[in-house]
Amino acid sequence: MAAPTTGTSWDGYVSGWSNSHDGYDPRHAGPLLRKWLRAAFTVGGVLARLGARPAYAMTVAAACAVLVPVIAARGGSWPALAVPVLVLGLAADTVGQTLAVLLGRTSRLASFYRTMLDRMSEVCWLIALATLGAQQTLLLACGAMVWLHEYIRARAGAVGLRAAGSATIGDRPTRAWLTLLSLLLAAASTAQVGPDLAAGVVTMVLVLWFSLAVLGLGQLLTVVRKVLT
């Protein structure tokens, strides 16, 4: 378990984050991700001083993930209302990781729980898209690609591939963005035409999801081959 870093500077926090995320340095991330992590650092610092614990944030993230398909299934404009719930879940997940770093509660067990939460969330996202009428075979194919992607990454990590060097276009951030887009387009399509158009639009976004997943898998296998040979 890492030492607490509460009250440290951004650079000190980044060091703790890097140590707990297999060498990944947020300062080298894209502008949007840096801002996202900066916001999580600010919120996490406040919550840590108020006595919050990483488990609290993980509970919120899990609850939000379950609520996404429940809300989306109501149809009409409800899928648009699932969007802020999904974003809140993502924010809670990031803040939970931030709290773990700030409070020195990072561990392999915590990383395992976080990974399980990530996969559970993605299952909930696919269920939400299923309730909107997405083509079932395509849904299963996207789910299978997510599983294969993460399985290969886990196996490669077990034999020496650093997670920080295995980012691809098919990773979780892309899945989150495509789910958000699907929910928004489904709500707009239902309002303009009806649920049939919403189902078609969501299915088209899933085609993009699957295509990017295939490209991401190719990127990952290329990295694995280069690093492990």
mmCIF file with all atom_site columns, C-alpha atoms in Angstrom:
data_model
loop_
_atom_site.group_PDB
_atom_site.id
_atom_site.type_symbol
_atom_site.label_atom_id
_atom_site.label_alt_id
_atom_site.label_comp_id
_atom_site.label_asym_id
_atom_site.label_entity_id
_atom_site.label_seq_id
_atom_site.pdbx_PDB_ins_code
_atom_site.Cartn_x
_atom_site.Cartn_y
_atom_site.Cartn_z
_atom_site.occupancy
_atom_site.B_iso_or_equiv
_atom_site.pdbx_formal_charge
_atom_site.auth_seq_id
_atom_site.auth_comp_id
_atom_site.auth_asym_id
_atom_site.auth_atom_id
_atom_site.pdbx_PDB_model_num
ATOM 1   C CA . MET A 1 1   ? 0.000   0.000   0.000   1.00 0.00 ? 1   MET A CA 1
ATOM 2   C CA . ALA A 1 2   ? 1.356   3.399   -0.987  1.00 0.00 ? 2   ALA A CA 1
ATOM 3   C CA . ALA A 1 3   ? 2.088   6.231   1.404   1.00 0.00 ? 3   ALA A CA 1
ATOM 4   C CA . PRO A 1 4   ? -0.564  8.961   1.704   1.00 0.00 ? 4   PRO A CA 1
ATOM 5   C CA . THR A 1 5   ? -0.043  11.979  -0.527  1.00 0.00 ? 5   THR A CA 1
ATOM 6   C CA . THR A 1 6   ? -2.903  14.164  0.704   1.00 0.00 ? 6   THR A CA 1
ATOM 7   C CA . GLY A 1 7   ? -2.048  17.850  0.511   1.00 0.00 ? 7   GLY A CA 1
ATOM 8   C CA . THR A 1 8   ? 0.746   17.385  -2.006  1.00 0.00 ? 8   THR A CA 1
ATOM 9   C CA . SER A 1 9   ? 1.188   19.418  -5.156  1.00 0.00 ? 9   SER A CA 1
ATOM 10  C CA . TRP A 1 10  ? -0.098  18.323  -8.549  1.00 0.00 ? 10  TRP A CA 1
ATOM 11  C CA . ASP A 1 11  ? 3.365   16.963  -9.396  1.00 0.00 ? 11  ASP A CA 1
ATOM 12  C CA . GLY A 1 12  ? 3.439   14.965  -6.174  1.00 0.00 ? 12  GLY A CA 1
ATOM 13  C CA . TYR A 1 13  ? 0.017   13.565  -6.920  1.00 0.00 ? 13  TYR A CA 1
ATOM 14  C CA . VAL A 1 14  ? 1.046   12.684  -10.477 1.00 0.00 ? 14  VAL A CA 1
ATOM 15  C CA . SER A 1 15  ? 3.964   10.738  -9.074  1.00 0.00 ? 15  SER A CA 1
ATOM 16  C CA . GLY A 1 16  ? 1.631   8.756   -6.829  1.00 0.00 ? 16  GLY A CA 1
ATOM 17  C CA . TRP A 1 17  ? -0.792  8.181   -9.710  1.00 0.00 ? 17  TRP A CA 1
ATOM 18  C CA . SER A 1 18  ? 2.026   6.982   -11.949 1.00 0.00 ? 18  SER A CA 1
ATOM 19  C CA . ASN A 1 19  ? 3.248   4.531   -9.309  1.00 0.00 ? 19  ASN A CA 1
ATOM 20  C CA . SER A 1 20  ? -0.229  3.047   -8.922  1.00 0.00 ? 20  SER A CA 1
ATOM 21  C CA . HIS A 1 21  ? -1.040  2.980   -12.652 1.00 0.00 ? 21  HIS A CA 1
ATOM 22  C CA . ASP A 1 22  ? 1.946   1.081   -14.005 1.00 0.00 ? 22  ASP A CA 1
ATOM 23  C CA . GLY A 1 23  ? 3.999   4.138   -14.876 1.00 0.00 ? 23  GLY A CA 1
ATOM 24  C CA . TYR A 1 24  ? 1.268   6.124   -16.626 1.00 0.00 ? 24  TYR A CA 1
ATOM 25  C CA . ASP A 1 25  ? 2.009   9.852   -16.315 1.00 0.00 ? 25  ASP A CA 1
ATOM 26  C CA . PRO A 1 26  ? -1.117  12.079  -16.655 1.00 0.00 ? 26  PRO A CA 1
ATOM 27  C CA . ARG A 1 27  ? 1.093   14.986  -17.720 1.00 0.00 ? 27  ARG A CA 1
ATOM 28  C CA . HIS A 1 28  ? 1.648   13.164  -21.009 1.00 0.00 ? 28  HIS A CA 1
ATOM 29  C CA . ALA A 1 29  ? -2.083  12.628  -21.614 1.00 0.00 ? 29  ALA A CA 1
ATOM 30  C CA . GLY A 1 30  ? -4.211  14.619  -24.035 1.00 0.00 ? 30  GLY A CA 1
ATOM 31  C CA . PRO A 1 31  ? -5.608  18.033  -23.007 1.00 0.00 ? 31  PRO A CA 1
ATOM 32  C CA . LEU A 1 32  ? -9.096  16.708  -22.219 1.00 0.00 ? 32  LEU A CA 1
ATOM 33  C CA . LEU A 1 33  ? -7.832  13.869  -20.054 1.00 0.00 ? 33  LEU A CA 1
ATOM 34  C CA . ARG A 1 34  ? -5.434  16.185  -18.224 1.00 0.00 ? 34  ARG A CA 1
ATOM 35  C CA . LYS A 1 35  ? -8.306  18.538  -17.398 1.00 0.00 ? 35  LYS A CA 1
ATOM 36  C CA . TRP A 1 36  ? -10.439 15.591  -16.293 1.00 0.00 ? 36  TRP A CA 1
ATOM 37  C CA . LEU A 1 37  ? -7.723  14.329  -13.955 1.00 0.00 ? 37  LEU A CA 1
ATOM 38  C CA . ARG A 1 38  ? -7.009  17.850  -12.691 1.00 0.00 ? 38  ARG A CA 1
ATOM 39  C CA . ALA A 1 39  ? -10.682 18.189  -11.755 1.00 0.00 ? 39  ALA A CA 1
ATOM 40  C CA . ALA A 1 40  ? -10.599 14.773  -10.063 1.00 0.00 ? 40  ALA A CA 1
ATOM 41  C CA . PHE A 1 41  ? -7.489  15.846  -8.139  1.00 0.00 ? 41  PHE A CA 1
ATOM 42  C CA . THR A 1 42  ? -9.255  18.984  -6.887  1.00 0.00 ? 42  THR A CA 1
ATOM 43  C CA . VAL A 1 43  ? -12.471 17.175  -5.945  1.00 0.00 ? 43  VAL A CA 1
ATOM 44  C CA . GLY A 1 44  ? -10.574 14.255  -4.456  1.00 0.00 ? 44  GLY A CA 1
ATOM 45  C CA . GLY A 1 45  ? -8.499  16.571  -2.268  1.00 0.00 ? 45  GLY A CA 1
ATOM 46  C CA . VAL A 1 46  ? -11.646 18.186  -0.854  1.00 0.00 ? 46  VAL A CA 1
ATOM 47  C CA . LEU A 1 47  ? -13.343 14.832  -0.266  1.00 0.00 ? 47  LEU A CA 1
ATOM 48  C CA . ALA A 1 48  ? -10.234 13.376  1.377   1.00 0.00 ? 48  ALA A CA 1
ATOM 49  C CA . ARG A 1 49  ? -10.183 16.262  3.874   1.00 0.00 ? 49  ARG A CA 1
ATOM 50  C CA . LEU A 1 50  ? -13.873 15.596  4.579   1.00 0.00 ? 50  LEU A CA 1
ATOM 51  C CA . GLY A 1 51  ? -13.128 11.967  5.430   1.00 0.00 ? 51  GLY A CA 1
ATOM 52  C CA . ALA A 1 52  ? -14.346 10.293  2.210   1.00 0.00 ? 52  ALA A CA 1
ATOM 53  C CA . ARG A 1 53  ? -12.919 6.905   1.274   1.00 0.00 ? 53  ARG A CA 1
ATOM 54  C CA . PRO A 1 54  ? -12.301 5.305   -2.148  1.00 0.00 ? 54  PRO A CA 1
ATOM 55  C CA . ALA A 1 55  ? -15.001 2.710   -1.451  1.00 0.00 ? 55  ALA A CA 1
ATOM 56  C CA . TYR A 1 56  ? -17.621 5.469   -1.257  1.00 0.00 ? 56  TYR A CA 1
ATOM 57  C CA . ALA A 1 57  ? -16.792 6.651   -4.766  1.00 0.00 ? 57  ALA A CA 1
ATOM 58  C CA . MET A 1 58  ? -16.730 3.090   -6.105  1.00 0.00 ? 58  MET A CA 1
ATOM 59  C CA . THR A 1 59  ? -20.195 2.509   -4.665  1.00 0.00 ? 59  THR A CA 1
ATOM 60  C CA . VAL A 1 60  ? -21.500 5.617   -6.428  1.00 0.00 ? 60  VAL A CA 1
ATOM 61  C CA . ALA A 1 61  ? -19.865 4.497   -9.684  1.00 0.00 ? 61  ALA A CA 1
ATOM 62  C CA . ALA A 1 62  ? -21.457 1.043   -9.427  1.00 0.00 ? 62  ALA A CA 1
ATOM 63  C CA . ALA A 1 63  ? -24.888 2.491   -8.641  1.00 0.00 ? 63  ALA A CA 1
ATOM 64  C CA . CYS A 1 64  ? -24.673 4.865   -11.615 1.00 0.00 ? 64  CYS A CA 1
ATOM 65  C CA . ALA A 1 65  ? -23.668 2.023   -13.935 1.00 0.00 ? 65  ALA A CA 1
ATOM 66  C CA . VAL A 1 66  ? -26.733 0.002   -12.923 1.00 0.00 ? 66  VAL A CA 1
ATOM 67  C CA . LEU A 1 67  ? -29.023 3.012   -13.283 1.00 0.00 ? 67  LEU A CA 1
ATOM 68  C CA . VAL A 1 68  ? -27.970 3.732   -16.880 1.00 0.00 ? 68  VAL A CA 1
ATOM 69  C CA . PRO A 1 69  ? -29.906 0.814   -18.469 1.00 0.00 ? 69  PRO A CA 1
ATOM 70  C CA . VAL A 1 70  ? -32.780 1.251   -16.024 1.00 0.00 ? 70  VAL A CA 1
ATOM 71  C CA . ILE A 1 71  ? -33.252 4.869   -17.130 1.00 0.00 ? 71  ILE A CA 1
ATOM 72  C CA . ALA A 1 72  ? -32.583 4.231   -20.821 1.00 0.00 ? 72  ALA A CA 1
ATOM 73  C CA . ALA A 1 73  ? -35.155 1.430   -20.931 1.00 0.00 ? 73  ALA A CA 1
ATOM 74  C CA . ARG A 1 74  ? -37.954 3.940   -20.320 1.00 0.00 ? 74  ARG A CA 1
ATOM 75  C CA . GLY A 1 75  ? -37.506 5.188   -23.884 1.00 0.00 ? 75  GLY A CA 1
ATOM 76  C CA . GLY A 1 76  ? -38.569 8.577   -25.208 1.00 0.00 ? 76  GLY A CA 1
ATOM 77  C CA . SER A 1 77  ? -36.275 11.298  -23.907 1.00 0.00 ? 77  SER A CA 1
ATOM 78  C CA . TRP A 1 78  ? -35.111 9.180   -20.971 1.00 0.00 ? 78  TRP A CA 1
ATOM 79  C CA . PRO A 1 79  ? -31.899 7.965   -22.686 1.00 0.00 ? 79  PRO A CA 1
ATOM 80  C CA . ALA A 1 80  ? -30.706 11.589  -22.679 1.00 0.00 ? 80  ALA A CA 1
ATOM 81  C CA . LEU A 1 81  ? -31.280 11.665  -18.925 1.00 0.00 ? 81  LEU A CA 1
ATOM 82  C CA . ALA A 1 82  ? -29.073 8.580   -18.602 1.00 0.00 ? 82  ALA A CA 1
ATOM 83  C CA . VAL A 1 83  ? -26.160 10.600  -20.001 1.00 0.00 ? 83  VAL A CA 1
ATOM 84  C CA . PRO A 1 84  ? -25.441 12.678  -16.855 1.00 0.00 ? 84  PRO A CA 1
ATOM 85  C CA . VAL A 1 85  ? -25.817 9.511   -14.762 1.00 0.00 ? 85  VAL A CA 1
ATOM 86  C CA . LEU A 1 86  ? -23.196 7.776   -16.886 1.00 0.00 ? 86  LEU A CA 1
ATOM 87  C CA . VAL A 1 87  ? -20.883 10.795  -16.658 1.00 0.00 ? 87  VAL A CA 1
ATOM 88  C CA . LEU A 1 88  ? -21.365 10.901  -12.877 1.00 0.00 ? 88  LEU A CA 1
ATOM 89  C CA . GLY A 1 89  ? -20.376 7.238   -12.706 1.00 0.00 ? 89  GLY A CA 1
ATOM 90  C CA . LEU A 1 90  ? -17.228 7.875   -14.718 1.00 0.00 ? 90  LEU A CA 1
ATOM 91  C CA . ALA A 1 91  ? -16.374 10.854  -12.518 1.00 0.00 ? 91  ALA A CA 1
ATOM 92  C CA . ALA A 1 92  ? -16.939 8.824   -9.350  1.00 0.00 ? 92  ALA A CA 1
ATOM 93  C CA . ASP A 1 93  ? -14.660 6.091   -10.693 1.00 0.00 ? 93  ASP A CA 1
ATOM 94  C CA . THR A 1 94  ? -11.865 8.598   -11.372 1.00 0.00 ? 94  THR A CA 1
ATOM 95  C CA . VAL A 1 95  ? -12.339 10.366  -8.039  1.00 0.00 ? 95  VAL A CA 1
ATOM 96  C CA . GLY A 1 96  ? -12.203 6.981   -6.311  1.00 0.00 ? 96  GLY A CA 1
ATOM 97  C CA . GLN A 1 97  ? -8.825  6.299   -7.905  1.00 0.00 ? 97  GLN A CA 1
ATOM 98  C CA . THR A 1 98  ? -7.699  9.790   -6.893  1.00 0.00 ? 98  THR A CA 1
ATOM 99  C CA . LEU A 1 99  ? -8.749  9.212   -3.288  1.00 0.00 ? 99  LEU A CA 1
ATOM 100 C CA . ALA A 1 100 ? -6.850  5.927   -3.267  1.00 0.00 ? 100 ALA A CA 1
ATOM 101 C CA . VAL A 1 101 ? -3.679  7.749   -4.342  1.00 0.00 ? 101 VAL A CA 1
ATOM 102 C CA . LEU A 1 102 ? -4.151  10.687  -1.966  1.00 0.00 ? 102 LEU A CA 1
ATOM 103 C CA . LEU A 1 103 ? -4.898  8.443   1.014   1.00 0.00 ? 103 LEU A CA 1
ATOM 104 C CA . GLY A 1 104 ? -2.240  5.856   0.214   1.00 0.00 ? 104 GLY A CA 1
ATOM 105 C CA . ARG A 1 105 ? -4.821  3.099   -0.297  1.00 0.00 ? 105 ARG A CA 1
ATOM 106 C CA . THR A 1 106 ? -3.664  1.819   -3.650  1.00 0.00 ? 106 THR A CA 1
ATOM 107 C CA . SER A 1 107 ? -3.139  -1.930  -3.762  1.00 0.00 ? 107 SER A CA 1
ATOM 108 C CA . ARG A 1 108 ? -3.397  -4.869  -6.132  1.00 0.00 ? 108 ARG A CA 1
ATOM 109 C CA . LEU A 1 109 ? -6.732  -5.831  -4.565  1.00 0.00 ? 109 LEU A CA 1
ATOM 110 C CA . ALA A 1 110 ? -8.099  -2.317  -5.107  1.00 0.00 ? 110 ALA A CA 1
ATOM 111 C CA . SER A 1 111 ? -6.908  -2.464  -8.720  1.00 0.00 ? 111 SER A CA 1
ATOM 112 C CA . PHE A 1 112 ? -8.695  -5.784  -9.145  1.00 0.00 ? 112 PHE A CA 1
ATOM 113 C CA . TYR A 1 113 ? -11.953 -4.353  -7.782  1.00 0.00 ? 113 TYR A CA 1
ATOM 114 C CA . ARG A 1 114 ? -11.636 -1.313  -10.035 1.00 0.00 ? 114 ARG A CA 1
ATOM 115 C CA . THR A 1 115 ? -11.126 -3.515  -13.084 1.00 0.00 ? 115 THR A CA 1
ATOM 116 C CA . MET A 1 116 ? -14.206 -5.565  -12.189 1.00 0.00 ? 116 MET A CA 1
ATOM 117 C CA . LEU A 1 117 ? -16.186 -2.344  -11.790 1.00 0.00 ? 117 LEU A CA 1
ATOM 118 C CA . ASP A 1 118 ? -15.035 -1.158  -15.218 1.00 0.00 ? 118 ASP A CA 1
ATOM 119 C CA . ARG A 1 119 ? -16.141 -4.377  -16.907 1.00 0.00 ? 119 ARG A CA 1
ATOM 120 C CA . MET A 1 120 ? -19.463 -4.396  -15.034 1.00 0.00 ? 120 MET A CA 1
ATOM 121 C CA . SER A 1 121 ? -20.087 -0.818  -16.123 1.00 0.00 ? 121 SER A CA 1
ATOM 122 C CA . GLU A 1 122 ? -19.466 -1.692  -19.763 1.00 0.00 ? 122 GLU A CA 1
ATOM 123 C CA . VAL A 1 123 ? -21.897 -4.594  -19.539 1.00 0.00 ? 123 VAL A CA 1
ATOM 124 C CA . CYS A 1 124 ? -24.495 -2.159  -18.197 1.00 0.00 ? 124 CYS A CA 1
ATOM 125 C CA . TRP A 1 125 ? -23.800 0.215   -21.102 1.00 0.00 ? 125 TRP A CA 1
ATOM 126 C CA . LEU A 1 126 ? -24.391 -2.565  -23.618 1.00 0.00 ? 126 LEU A CA 1
ATOM 127 C CA . ILE A 1 127 ? -27.581 -3.577  -21.823 1.00 0.00 ? 127 ILE A CA 1
ATOM 128 C CA . ALA A 1 128 ? -28.753 0.039   -22.073 1.00 0.00 ? 128 ALA A CA 1
ATOM 129 C CA . LEU A 1 129 ? -28.150 -0.023  -25.829 1.00 0.00 ? 129 LEU A CA 1
ATOM 130 C CA . ALA A 1 130 ? -30.002 -3.334  -26.038 1.00 0.00 ? 130 ALA A CA 1
ATOM 131 C CA . THR A 1 131 ? -33.061 -1.752  -24.421 1.00 0.00 ? 131 THR A CA 1
ATOM 132 C CA . LEU A 1 132 ? -32.974 0.890   -27.179 1.00 0.00 ? 132 LEU A CA 1
ATOM 133 C CA . GLY A 1 133 ? -33.313 -1.773  -29.844 1.00 0.00 ? 133 GLY A CA 1
ATOM 134 C CA . ALA A 1 134 ? -29.718 -2.288  -30.965 1.00 0.00 ? 134 ALA A CA 1
ATOM 135 C CA . GLN A 1 135 ? -29.068 -5.382  -33.070 1.00 0.00 ? 135 GLN A CA 1
ATOM 136 C CA . GLN A 1 136 ? -28.377 -8.241  -30.667 1.00 0.00 ? 136 GLN A CA 1
ATOM 137 C CA . THR A 1 137 ? -25.696 -10.045 -32.656 1.00 0.00 ? 137 THR A CA 1
ATOM 138 C CA . LEU A 1 138 ? -23.748 -6.804  -32.947 1.00 0.00 ? 138 LEU A CA 1
ATOM 139 C CA . LEU A 1 139 ? -24.133 -6.195  -29.219 1.00 0.00 ? 139 LEU A CA 1
ATOM 140 C CA . LEU A 1 140 ? -22.684 -9.623  -28.469 1.00 0.00 ? 140 LEU A CA 1
ATOM 141 C CA . ALA A 1 141 ? -19.848 -9.010  -30.928 1.00 0.00 ? 141 ALA A CA 1
ATOM 142 C CA . CYS A 1 142 ? -18.972 -5.709  -29.234 1.00 0.00 ? 142 CYS A CA 1
ATOM 143 C CA . GLY A 1 143 ? -19.078 -7.365  -25.829 1.00 0.00 ? 143 GLY A CA 1
ATOM 144 C CA . ALA A 1 144 ? -16.832 -10.161 -27.072 1.00 0.00 ? 144 ALA A CA 1
ATOM 145 C CA . MET A 1 145 ? -14.337 -7.648  -28.478 1.00 0.00 ? 145 MET A CA 1
ATOM 146 C CA . VAL A 1 146 ? -14.213 -5.819  -25.138 1.00 0.00 ? 146 VAL A CA 1
ATOM 147 C CA . TRP A 1 147 ? -13.551 -9.104  -23.331 1.00 0.00 ? 147 TRP A CA 1
ATOM 148 C CA . LEU A 1 148 ? -10.880 -10.172 -25.844 1.00 0.00 ? 148 LEU A CA 1
ATOM 149 C CA . HIS A 1 149 ? -9.182  -6.769  -25.740 1.00 0.00 ? 149 HIS A CA 1
ATOM 150 C CA . GLU A 1 150 ? -8.953  -6.708  -21.962 1.00 0.00 ? 150 GLU A CA 1
ATOM 151 C CA . TYR A 1 151 ? -8.033  -10.384 -21.695 1.00 0.00 ? 151 TYR A CA 1
ATOM 152 C CA . ILE A 1 152 ? -5.069  -9.960  -24.066 1.00 0.00 ? 152 ILE A CA 1
ATOM 153 C CA . ARG A 1 153 ? -3.965  -6.842  -22.182 1.00 0.00 ? 153 ARG A CA 1
ATOM 154 C CA . ALA A 1 154 ? -4.164  -8.699  -18.844 1.00 0.00 ? 154 ALA A CA 1
ATOM 155 C CA . ARG A 1 155 ? -2.223  -11.706 -20.125 1.00 0.00 ? 155 ARG A CA 1
ATOM 156 C CA . ALA A 1 156 ? 0.420   -9.478  -21.707 1.00 0.00 ? 156 ALA A CA 1
ATOM 157 C CA . GLY A 1 157 ? 0.687   -7.517  -18.470 1.00 0.00 ? 157 GLY A CA 1
ATOM 158 C CA . ALA A 1 158 ? 1.282   -10.735 -16.578 1.00 0.00 ? 158 ALA A CA 1
ATOM 159 C CA . VAL A 1 159 ? 4.402   -11.399 -18.649 1.00 0.00 ? 159 VAL A CA 1
ATOM 160 C CA . GLY A 1 160 ? 5.831   -7.903  -18.622 1.00 0.00 ? 160 GLY A CA 1
ATOM 161 C CA . LEU A 1 161 ? 3.863   -5.489  -20.827 1.00 0.00 ? 161 LEU A CA 1
ATOM 162 C CA . ARG A 1 162 ? 3.262   -2.192  -19.033 1.00 0.00 ? 162 ARG A CA 1
ATOM 163 C CA . ALA A 1 163 ? -0.348  -1.030  -19.173 1.00 0.00 ? 163 ALA A CA 1
ATOM 164 C CA . ALA A 1 164 ? 0.825   2.525   -19.843 1.00 0.00 ? 164 ALA A CA 1
ATOM 165 C CA . GLY A 1 165 ? 2.207   1.405   -23.188 1.00 0.00 ? 165 GLY A CA 1
ATOM 166 C CA . SER A 1 166 ? -0.818  -0.574  -24.330 1.00 0.00 ? 166 SER A CA 1
ATOM 167 C CA . ALA A 1 167 ? -3.408  2.178   -24.884 1.00 0.00 ? 167 ALA A CA 1
ATOM 168 C CA . THR A 1 168 ? -5.404  1.768   -28.106 1.00 0.00 ? 168 THR A CA 1
ATOM 169 C CA . ILE A 1 169 ? -8.223  3.417   -30.016 1.00 0.00 ? 169 ILE A CA 1
ATOM 170 C CA . GLY A 1 170 ? -10.603 0.744   -28.750 1.00 0.00 ? 170 GLY A CA 1
ATOM 171 C CA . ASP A 1 171 ? -10.085 1.375   -25.035 1.00 0.00 ? 171 ASP A CA 1
ATOM 172 C CA . ARG A 1 172 ? -12.616 2.255   -22.347 1.00 0.00 ? 172 ARG A CA 1
ATOM 173 C CA . PRO A 1 173 ? -12.684 6.025   -23.063 1.00 0.00 ? 173 PRO A CA 1
ATOM 174 C CA . THR A 1 174 ? -13.802 5.313   -26.627 1.00 0.00 ? 174 THR A CA 1
ATOM 175 C CA . ARG A 1 175 ? -16.477 2.919   -25.376 1.00 0.00 ? 175 ARG A CA 1
ATOM 176 C CA . ALA A 1 176 ? -17.746 5.555   -22.959 1.00 0.00 ? 176 ALA A CA 1
ATOM 177 C CA . TRP A 1 177 ? -17.908 8.246   -25.651 1.00 0.00 ? 177 TRP A CA 1
ATOM 178 C CA . LEU A 1 178 ? -19.760 5.952   -28.053 1.00 0.00 ? 178 LEU A CA 1
ATOM 179 C CA . THR A 1 179 ? -22.255 4.987   -25.354 1.00 0.00 ? 179 THR A CA 1
ATOM 180 C CA . LEU A 1 180 ? -22.894 8.641   -24.553 1.00 0.00 ? 180 LEU A CA 1
ATOM 181 C CA . LEU A 1 181 ? -23.353 9.375   -28.261 1.00 0.00 ? 181 LEU A CA 1
ATOM 182 C CA . SER A 1 182 ? -25.768 6.452   -28.623 1.00 0.00 ? 182 SER A CA 1
ATOM 183 C CA . LEU A 1 183 ? -27.921 7.621   -25.728 1.00 0.00 ? 183 LEU A CA 1
ATOM 184 C CA . LEU A 1 184 ? -28.109 11.182  -27.029 1.00 0.00 ? 184 LEU A CA 1
ATOM 185 C CA . LEU A 1 185 ? -28.865 10.145  -30.609 1.00 0.00 ? 185 LEU A CA 1
ATOM 186 C CA . ALA A 1 186 ? -31.482 7.637   -29.439 1.00 0.00 ? 186 ALA A CA 1
ATOM 187 C CA . ALA A 1 187 ? -33.320 10.319  -27.480 1.00 0.00 ? 187 ALA A CA 1
ATOM 188 C CA . ALA A 1 188 ? -33.167 12.762  -30.404 1.00 0.00 ? 188 ALA A CA 1
ATOM 189 C CA . SER A 1 189 ? -34.269 10.132  -32.940 1.00 0.00 ? 189 SER A CA 1
ATOM 190 C CA . THR A 1 190 ? -37.197 9.012   -30.823 1.00 0.00 ? 190 THR A CA 1
ATOM 191 C CA . ALA A 1 191 ? -38.349 12.595  -30.394 1.00 0.00 ? 191 ALA A CA 1
ATOM 192 C CA . GLN A 1 192 ? -38.142 13.312  -34.146 1.00 0.00 ? 192 GLN A CA 1
ATOM 193 C CA . VAL A 1 193 ? -39.378 10.036  -35.655 1.00 0.00 ? 193 VAL A CA 1
ATOM 194 C CA . GLY A 1 194 ? -39.787 7.165   -33.226 1.00 0.00 ? 194 GLY A CA 1
ATOM 195 C CA . PRO A 1 195 ? -38.131 4.167   -31.554 1.00 0.00 ? 195 PRO A CA 1
ATOM 196 C CA . ASP A 1 196 ? -37.445 2.404   -34.881 1.00 0.00 ? 196 ASP A CA 1
ATOM 197 C CA . LEU A 1 197 ? -35.094 5.170   -35.991 1.00 0.00 ? 197 LEU A CA 1
ATOM 198 C CA . ALA A 1 198 ? -33.493 5.195   -32.539 1.00 0.00 ? 198 ALA A CA 1
ATOM 199 C CA . ALA A 1 199 ? -32.771 1.462   -32.830 1.00 0.00 ? 199 ALA A CA 1
ATOM 200 C CA . GLY A 1 200 ? -31.186 1.966   -36.250 1.00 0.00 ? 200 GLY A CA 1
ATOM 201 C CA . VAL A 1 201 ? -29.051 4.878   -35.077 1.00 0.00 ? 201 VAL A CA 1
ATOM 202 C CA . VAL A 1 202 ? -27.799 2.987   -32.023 1.00 0.00 ? 202 VAL A CA 1
ATOM 203 C CA . THR A 1 203 ? -26.970 -0.016  -34.193 1.00 0.00 ? 203 THR A CA 1
ATOM 204 C CA . MET A 1 204 ? -24.921 2.211   -36.510 1.00 0.00 ? 204 MET A CA 1
ATOM 205 C CA . VAL A 1 205 ? -22.960 3.569   -33.549 1.00 0.00 ? 205 VAL A CA 1
ATOM 206 C CA . LEU A 1 206 ? -22.312 -0.019  -32.477 1.00 0.00 ? 206 LEU A CA 1
ATOM 207 C CA . VAL A 1 207 ? -20.896 -0.725  -35.937 1.00 0.00 ? 207 VAL A CA 1
ATOM 208 C CA . LEU A 1 208 ? -18.433 2.093   -35.252 1.00 0.00 ? 208 LEU A CA 1
ATOM 209 C CA . TRP A 1 209 ? -17.761 0.629   -31.769 1.00 0.00 ? 209 TRP A CA 1
ATOM 210 C CA . PHE A 1 210 ? -16.981 -2.780  -33.286 1.00 0.00 ? 210 PHE A CA 1
ATOM 211 C CA . SER A 1 211 ? -14.805 -1.282  -36.035 1.00 0.00 ? 211 SER A CA 1
ATOM 212 C CA . LEU A 1 212 ? -12.721 0.717   -33.556 1.00 0.00 ? 212 LEU A CA 1
ATOM 213 C CA . ALA A 1 213 ? -12.484 -2.336  -31.311 1.00 0.00 ? 213 ALA A CA 1
ATOM 214 C CA . VAL A 1 214 ? -11.029 -4.347  -34.203 1.00 0.00 ? 214 VAL A CA 1
ATOM 215 C CA . LEU A 1 215 ? -8.528  -1.583  -34.973 1.00 0.00 ? 215 LEU A CA 1
ATOM 216 C CA . GLY A 1 216 ? -7.652  -1.311  -31.284 1.00 0.00 ? 216 GLY A CA 1
ATOM 217 C CA . LEU A 1 217 ? -7.119  -5.041  -31.050 1.00 0.00 ? 217 LEU A CA 1
ATOM 218 C CA . GLY A 1 218 ? -4.753  -4.857  -33.996 1.00 0.00 ? 218 GLY A CA 1
ATOM 219 C CA . GLN A 1 219 ? -2.843  -2.036  -32.284 1.00 0.00 ? 219 GLN A CA 1
ATOM 220 C CA . LEU A 1 220 ? -2.637  -4.013  -29.057 1.00 0.00 ? 220 LEU A CA 1
ATOM 221 C CA . LEU A 1 221 ? -1.394  -7.179  -30.738 1.00 0.00 ? 221 LEU A CA 1
ATOM 222 C CA . THR A 1 222 ? 1.249   -5.148  -32.569 1.00 0.00 ? 222 THR A CA 1
ATOM 223 C CA . VAL A 1 223 ? 2.474   -3.667  -29.294 1.00 0.00 ? 223 VAL A CA 1
ATOM 224 C CA . VAL A 1 224 ? 2.474   -7.078  -27.608 1.00 0.00 ? 224 VAL A CA 1
ATOM 225 C CA . ARG A 1 225 ? 4.494   -8.593  -30.448 1.00 0.00 ? 225 ARG A CA 1
ATOM 226 C CA . LYS A 1 226 ? 7.066   -5.783  -30.403 1.00 0.00 ? 226 LYS A CA 1
ATOM 227 C CA . VAL A 1 227 ? 7.498   -5.714  -26.641 1.00 0.00 ? 227 VAL A CA 1
ATOM 228 C CA . LEU A 1 228 ? 7.463   -9.417  -25.878 1.00 0.00 ? 228 LEU A CA 1
ATOM 229 C CA . THR A 1 229 ? 9.579   -10.766 -28.734 1.00 0.00 ? 229 THR A CA 1
#
